XYZ file of C-alpha atoms in Angstrom:
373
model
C 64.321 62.647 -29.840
C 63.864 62.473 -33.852
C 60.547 61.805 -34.945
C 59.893 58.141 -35.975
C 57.687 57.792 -39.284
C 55.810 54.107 -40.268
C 57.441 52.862 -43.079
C 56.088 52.318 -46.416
C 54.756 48.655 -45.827
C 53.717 49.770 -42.369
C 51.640 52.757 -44.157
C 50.386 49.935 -46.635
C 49.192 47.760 -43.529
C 47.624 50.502 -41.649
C 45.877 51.749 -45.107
C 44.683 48.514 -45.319
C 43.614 48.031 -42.003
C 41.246 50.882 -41.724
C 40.039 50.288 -44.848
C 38.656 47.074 -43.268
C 37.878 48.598 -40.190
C 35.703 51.450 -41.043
C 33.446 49.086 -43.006
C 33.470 45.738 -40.753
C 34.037 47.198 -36.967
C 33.017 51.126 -36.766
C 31.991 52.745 -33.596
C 27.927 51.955 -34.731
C 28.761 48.167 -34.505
C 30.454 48.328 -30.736
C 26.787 50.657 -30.144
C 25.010 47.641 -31.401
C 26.688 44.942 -29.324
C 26.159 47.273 -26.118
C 22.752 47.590 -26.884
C 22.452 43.458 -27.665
C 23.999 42.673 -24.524
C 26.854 41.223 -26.240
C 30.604 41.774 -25.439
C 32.117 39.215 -28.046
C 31.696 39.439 -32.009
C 33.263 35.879 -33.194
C 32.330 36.115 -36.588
C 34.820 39.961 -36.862
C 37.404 37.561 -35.210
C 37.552 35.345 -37.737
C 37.517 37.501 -40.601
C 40.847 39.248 -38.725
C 42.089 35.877 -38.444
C 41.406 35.095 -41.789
C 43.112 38.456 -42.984
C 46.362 37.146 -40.756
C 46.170 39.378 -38.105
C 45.601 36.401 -35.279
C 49.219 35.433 -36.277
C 50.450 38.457 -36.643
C 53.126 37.153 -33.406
C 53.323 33.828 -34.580
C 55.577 31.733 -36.760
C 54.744 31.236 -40.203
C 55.943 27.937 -39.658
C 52.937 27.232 -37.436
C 50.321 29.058 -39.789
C 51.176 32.475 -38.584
C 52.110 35.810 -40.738
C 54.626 36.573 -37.991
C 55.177 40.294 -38.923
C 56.258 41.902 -35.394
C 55.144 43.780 -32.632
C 55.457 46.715 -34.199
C 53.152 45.473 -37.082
C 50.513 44.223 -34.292
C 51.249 47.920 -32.854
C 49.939 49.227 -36.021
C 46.698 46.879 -36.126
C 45.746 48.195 -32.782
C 46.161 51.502 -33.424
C 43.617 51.162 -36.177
C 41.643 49.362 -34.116
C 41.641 52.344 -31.468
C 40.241 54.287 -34.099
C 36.917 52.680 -34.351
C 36.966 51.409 -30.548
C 37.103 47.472 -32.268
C 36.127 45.025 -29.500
C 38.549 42.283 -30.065
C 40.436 40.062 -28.221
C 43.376 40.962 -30.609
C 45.684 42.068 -27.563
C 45.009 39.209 -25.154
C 45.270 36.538 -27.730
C 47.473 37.400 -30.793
C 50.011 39.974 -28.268
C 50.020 38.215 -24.907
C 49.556 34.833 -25.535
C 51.131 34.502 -28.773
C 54.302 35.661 -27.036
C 54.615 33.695 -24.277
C 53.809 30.740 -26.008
C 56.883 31.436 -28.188
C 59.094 31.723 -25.359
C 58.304 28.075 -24.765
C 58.495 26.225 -28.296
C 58.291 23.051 -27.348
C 55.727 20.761 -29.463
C 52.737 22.013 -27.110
C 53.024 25.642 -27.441
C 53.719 25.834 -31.560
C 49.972 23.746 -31.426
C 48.238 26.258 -29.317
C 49.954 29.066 -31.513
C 48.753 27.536 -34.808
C 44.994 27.461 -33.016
C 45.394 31.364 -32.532
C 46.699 32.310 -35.811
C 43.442 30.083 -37.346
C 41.277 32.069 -34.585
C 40.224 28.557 -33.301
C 41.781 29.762 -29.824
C 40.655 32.716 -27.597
C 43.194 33.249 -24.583
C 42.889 35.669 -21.620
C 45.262 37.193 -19.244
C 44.380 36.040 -15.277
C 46.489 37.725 -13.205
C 45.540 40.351 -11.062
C 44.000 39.899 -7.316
C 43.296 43.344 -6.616
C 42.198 46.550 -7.725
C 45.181 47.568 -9.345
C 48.122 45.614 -11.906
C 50.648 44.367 -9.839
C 51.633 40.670 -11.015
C 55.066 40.148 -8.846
C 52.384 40.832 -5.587
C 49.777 37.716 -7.004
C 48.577 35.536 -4.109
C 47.018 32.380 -5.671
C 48.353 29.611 -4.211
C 49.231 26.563 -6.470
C 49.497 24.084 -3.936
C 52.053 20.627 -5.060
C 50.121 17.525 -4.935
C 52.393 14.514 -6.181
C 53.140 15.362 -9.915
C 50.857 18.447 -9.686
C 49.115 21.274 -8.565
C 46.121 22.722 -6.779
C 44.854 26.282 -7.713
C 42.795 28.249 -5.816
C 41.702 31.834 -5.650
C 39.981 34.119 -7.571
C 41.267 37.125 -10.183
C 39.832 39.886 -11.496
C 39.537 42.018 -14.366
C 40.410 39.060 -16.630
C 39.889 40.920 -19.974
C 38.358 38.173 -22.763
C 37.775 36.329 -19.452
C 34.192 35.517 -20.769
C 34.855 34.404 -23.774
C 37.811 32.710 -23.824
C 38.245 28.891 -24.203
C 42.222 28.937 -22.501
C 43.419 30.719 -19.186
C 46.837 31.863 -18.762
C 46.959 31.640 -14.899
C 49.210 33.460 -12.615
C 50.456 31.732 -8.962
C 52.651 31.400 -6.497
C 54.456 27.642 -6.181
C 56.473 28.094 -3.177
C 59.088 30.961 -3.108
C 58.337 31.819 -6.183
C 55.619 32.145 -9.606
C 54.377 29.776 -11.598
C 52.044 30.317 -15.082
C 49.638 27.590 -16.317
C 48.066 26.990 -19.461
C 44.415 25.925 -18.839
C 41.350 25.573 -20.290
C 38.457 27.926 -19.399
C 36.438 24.892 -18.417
C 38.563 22.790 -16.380
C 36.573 21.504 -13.379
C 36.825 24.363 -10.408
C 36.561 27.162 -12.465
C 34.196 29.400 -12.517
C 33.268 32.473 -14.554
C 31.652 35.596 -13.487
C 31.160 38.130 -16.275
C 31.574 41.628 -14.889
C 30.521 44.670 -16.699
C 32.389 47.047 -17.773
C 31.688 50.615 -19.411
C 33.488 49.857 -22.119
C 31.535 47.560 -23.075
C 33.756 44.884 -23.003
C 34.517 41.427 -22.534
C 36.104 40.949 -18.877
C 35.481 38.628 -16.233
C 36.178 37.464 -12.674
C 37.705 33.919 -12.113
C 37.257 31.871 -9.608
C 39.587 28.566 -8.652
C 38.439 25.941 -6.257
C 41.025 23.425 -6.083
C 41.474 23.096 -9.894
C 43.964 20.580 -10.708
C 47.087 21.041 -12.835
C 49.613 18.837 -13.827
C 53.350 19.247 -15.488
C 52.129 19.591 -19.104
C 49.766 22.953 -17.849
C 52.803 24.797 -17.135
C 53.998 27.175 -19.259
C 57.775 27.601 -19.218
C 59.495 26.627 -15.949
C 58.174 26.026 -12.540
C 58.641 29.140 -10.340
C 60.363 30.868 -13.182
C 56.949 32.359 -14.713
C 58.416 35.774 -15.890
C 60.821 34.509 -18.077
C 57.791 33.598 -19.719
C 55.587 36.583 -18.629
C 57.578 39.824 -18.767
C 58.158 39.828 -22.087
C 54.224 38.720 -22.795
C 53.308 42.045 -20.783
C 55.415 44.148 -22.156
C 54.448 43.179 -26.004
C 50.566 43.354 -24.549
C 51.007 46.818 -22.906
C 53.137 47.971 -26.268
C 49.960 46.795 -28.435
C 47.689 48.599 -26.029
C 49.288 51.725 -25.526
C 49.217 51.742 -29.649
C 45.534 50.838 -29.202
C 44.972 53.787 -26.913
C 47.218 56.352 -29.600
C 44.735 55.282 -31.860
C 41.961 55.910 -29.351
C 42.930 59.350 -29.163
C 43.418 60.242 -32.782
C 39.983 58.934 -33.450
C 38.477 61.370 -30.558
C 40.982 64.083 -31.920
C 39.534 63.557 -35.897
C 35.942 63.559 -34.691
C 36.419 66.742 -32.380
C 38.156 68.737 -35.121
C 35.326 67.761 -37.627
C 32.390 69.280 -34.806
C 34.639 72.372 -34.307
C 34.606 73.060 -38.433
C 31.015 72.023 -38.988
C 29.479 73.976 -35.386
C 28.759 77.767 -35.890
C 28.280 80.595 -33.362
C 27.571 83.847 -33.875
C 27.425 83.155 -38.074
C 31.312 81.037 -37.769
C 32.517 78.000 -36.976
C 33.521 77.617 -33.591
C 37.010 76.062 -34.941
C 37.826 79.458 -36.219
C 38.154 80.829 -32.512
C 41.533 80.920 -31.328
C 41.009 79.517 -27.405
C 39.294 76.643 -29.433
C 42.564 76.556 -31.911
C 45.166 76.340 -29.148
C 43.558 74.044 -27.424
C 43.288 71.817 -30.772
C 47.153 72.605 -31.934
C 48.092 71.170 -28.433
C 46.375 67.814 -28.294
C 47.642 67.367 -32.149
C 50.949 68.106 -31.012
C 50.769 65.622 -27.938
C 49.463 62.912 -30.331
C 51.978 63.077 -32.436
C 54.812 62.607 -29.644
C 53.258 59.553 -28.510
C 52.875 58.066 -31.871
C 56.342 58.236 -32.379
C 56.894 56.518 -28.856
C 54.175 53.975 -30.085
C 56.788 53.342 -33.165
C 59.652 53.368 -30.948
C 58.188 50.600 -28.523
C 57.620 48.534 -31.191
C 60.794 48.394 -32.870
C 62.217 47.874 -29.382
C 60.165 44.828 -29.357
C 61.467 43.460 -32.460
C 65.401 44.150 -32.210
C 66.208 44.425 -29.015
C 63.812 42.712 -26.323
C 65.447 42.220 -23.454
C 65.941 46.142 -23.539
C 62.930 47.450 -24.316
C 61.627 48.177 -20.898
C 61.992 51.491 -20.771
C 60.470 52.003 -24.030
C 57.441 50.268 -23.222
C 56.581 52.149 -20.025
C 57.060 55.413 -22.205
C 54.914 54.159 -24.551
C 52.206 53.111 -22.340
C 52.354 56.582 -19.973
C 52.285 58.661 -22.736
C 49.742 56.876 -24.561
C 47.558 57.153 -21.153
C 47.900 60.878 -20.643
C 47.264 61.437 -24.547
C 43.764 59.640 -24.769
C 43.027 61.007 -21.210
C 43.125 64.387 -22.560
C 42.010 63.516 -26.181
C 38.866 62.539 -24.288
C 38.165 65.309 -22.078
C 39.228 67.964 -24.674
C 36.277 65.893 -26.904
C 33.675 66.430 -24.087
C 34.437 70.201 -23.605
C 34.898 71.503 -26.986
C 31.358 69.171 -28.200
C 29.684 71.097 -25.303
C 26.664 69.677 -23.189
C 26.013 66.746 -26.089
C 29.783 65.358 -25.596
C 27.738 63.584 -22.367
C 25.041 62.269 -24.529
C 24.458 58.796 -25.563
C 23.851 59.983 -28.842
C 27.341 60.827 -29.192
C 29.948 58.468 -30.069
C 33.004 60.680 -27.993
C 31.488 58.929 -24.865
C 32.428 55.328 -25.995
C 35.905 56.819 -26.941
C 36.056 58.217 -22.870
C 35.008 54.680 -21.017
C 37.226 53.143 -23.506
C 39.807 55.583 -22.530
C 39.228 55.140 -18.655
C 39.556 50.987 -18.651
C 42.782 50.894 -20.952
C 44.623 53.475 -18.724
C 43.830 50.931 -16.193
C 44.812 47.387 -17.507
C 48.492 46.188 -17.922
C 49.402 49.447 -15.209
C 48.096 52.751 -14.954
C 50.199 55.872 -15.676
C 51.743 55.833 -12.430
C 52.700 52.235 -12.742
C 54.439 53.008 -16.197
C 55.994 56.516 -14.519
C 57.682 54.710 -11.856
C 59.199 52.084 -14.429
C 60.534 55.306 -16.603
C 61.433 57.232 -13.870
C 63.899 53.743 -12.434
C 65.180 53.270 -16.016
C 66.114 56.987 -15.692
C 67.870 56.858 -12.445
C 65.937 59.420 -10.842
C 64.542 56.828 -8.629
C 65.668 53.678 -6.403
């Protein structure tokens, strides 16, 4: 496959955005907030939001700067650079793009409230310990013009801090999504650490009650609604993670030119020089499937399944080894606290998990492919 290359405004925008990023989020601020106890930083959200990146996915119509997933793809993988704790993905991806798939009156307010950064959404789907949203559980049980939810999920990323819930369940035969807010009487939050330092949560339901206007889209119909919200979230992450990786990547090149054995730079022996040439080369592959994903996303949707799963495999398996390839060639202090390439590995080890791991994202290739039923 040819190379894709960022255009010129998409160079502009990722200029831009590390220019911001290097000064307002680097890796010493996430230190910080781990060391505060604090998983959220509202006042960097509303700079971003101020700066249009909130609405990057919504309609300018609604206050939004609406420039495209593979714009937001570019954001993140700035953000991946500096490890930004955000809830950029959750909120401007996900949400933003179901919320567009539904248009009515409701949804274009709630989109204008995340492109001012006055709303924080999270993602509540999964049940168990892996991503698997067609196997949810949660029962939405009818009650006249309404629902009952109960059940709990888990891993709700931004699930801590955010003030809306998009909720997963089963109505019947088939799966319903709700729009909620975080404090609607029966839920419950229960913040659960992470080594990533982030924001995620578990959330509990005990007979919350939902009516019509909490549904988003149609009842029983939630992935027409949903699947496309994924994929544009697991796009934006697996650009997150590229980024991830390239930031690992810079910082282990500059340790192999500045460290000296034996009077020379250990960069200058050729083991170390392989091993370097390799991981550049396997960044750069996914990058371009980073680009491709996105451009999938704009032009052609309802196709861009396979493209996604790509994206978000090869993304995995690139900050995976961007990681451990940091560790190794930084010696015994890669393991330190004192070095930054540990935040870049936990940060590595929860993204490869959330929206589906690499096998989850192998299996949807491989179908797409027809090498398997």
């Amino acid at each position: 496959m040819e190379k894709l290359l960022k255009t010129e405004e998409e160079i502009m925008l990722a200029d831009m955005a590390r220019g911001f990023l290097d000064e307002a989020a680097p890796v010493a601020r996430l230190r910080r907030m781990r060391d505060e106890g604090r998983t959220h930083d509202p006042e960097l959200w509303k700079q971003m939001a101020e700066m249009g990146w909130a609405g990057v996915l919504v309609p300018e119509e609604a206050g939004g700067s609406d420039m495209g997933h593979t714009a937001a793809g570019v954001i993140a993988e700035e953000m991946g650079k500096t490890l930004t704790a955000s809830p950029f993905i959750g909120t401007a991806v996900i949400a933003a793009t179901a919320l567009r798939r539904v248009a009515d009156d409701r949804a274009k307010a709630a989109l204008a409230r995340i492109a001012s950064g006055e709303a924080i959404y999270a993602l509540a789907i999964d049940e168990g310990a892996k991503f698997d949203p067609d196997g949810v559980r949660m029962e939405a049980r009818r009650e006249g013009n309404g629902f009952r939810l109960s059940g709990t999920k888990k891993f709700v990323v931004d699930g801590g801090n955010a003030d809306r819930l998009l909720v997963l369940a089963r109505t019947g035969e088939g799966l319903t999504l709700f729009d909620l807010p975080a404090d609607r009487d029966g839920i419950t939050r229960a913040p659960r650490p992470m080594i990533d330092s982030r924001d995620a949560a578990d959330v509990h339901l005990e007979n919350v009650e939902a009516t019509g206007e909490d549904v988003l889209g149609a009842v029983e119909d939630a992935m027409a609604v949903l699947r496309p919200a994924l994929r544009a979230g697991q796009a934006a992450l697996a650009a997150e993670m590229a980024g991830l990786a390239a930031g690992a990547f810079g910082m282990t090149v500059d340790y192999l030119k500045e460290r000296k054995q034996f009077g020379v730079p250990i960069g200058a022996f050729q083991a170390l020089q392989h091993r370097a040439a390799h991981l550049w080369c396997e960044t750069e592959v996914t990058a371009s499937a980073i680009l491709h994903a996105g451009r999938m996303l704009d032009h052609d949707p309802d196709n861009a399944a396979l493209a996604v799963s790509l994206a978000k495999a090869r993304a995995t398996s690139t900050a995976i080894l961007a990681v451990q390839e940091g560790v190794q060639m930084h010696g015994g202090i890669g393991m330190t606290d004192e070095y930054d390439m540990g935040f870049y590995m936990k940060r590595a080890r929860v993204a490869a998990e959330w929206l589906g791991d690499y096998g989850h994202h192998a299996k949807i290739v491989a179908q797409k492919r027809g090498f398997e039923g």
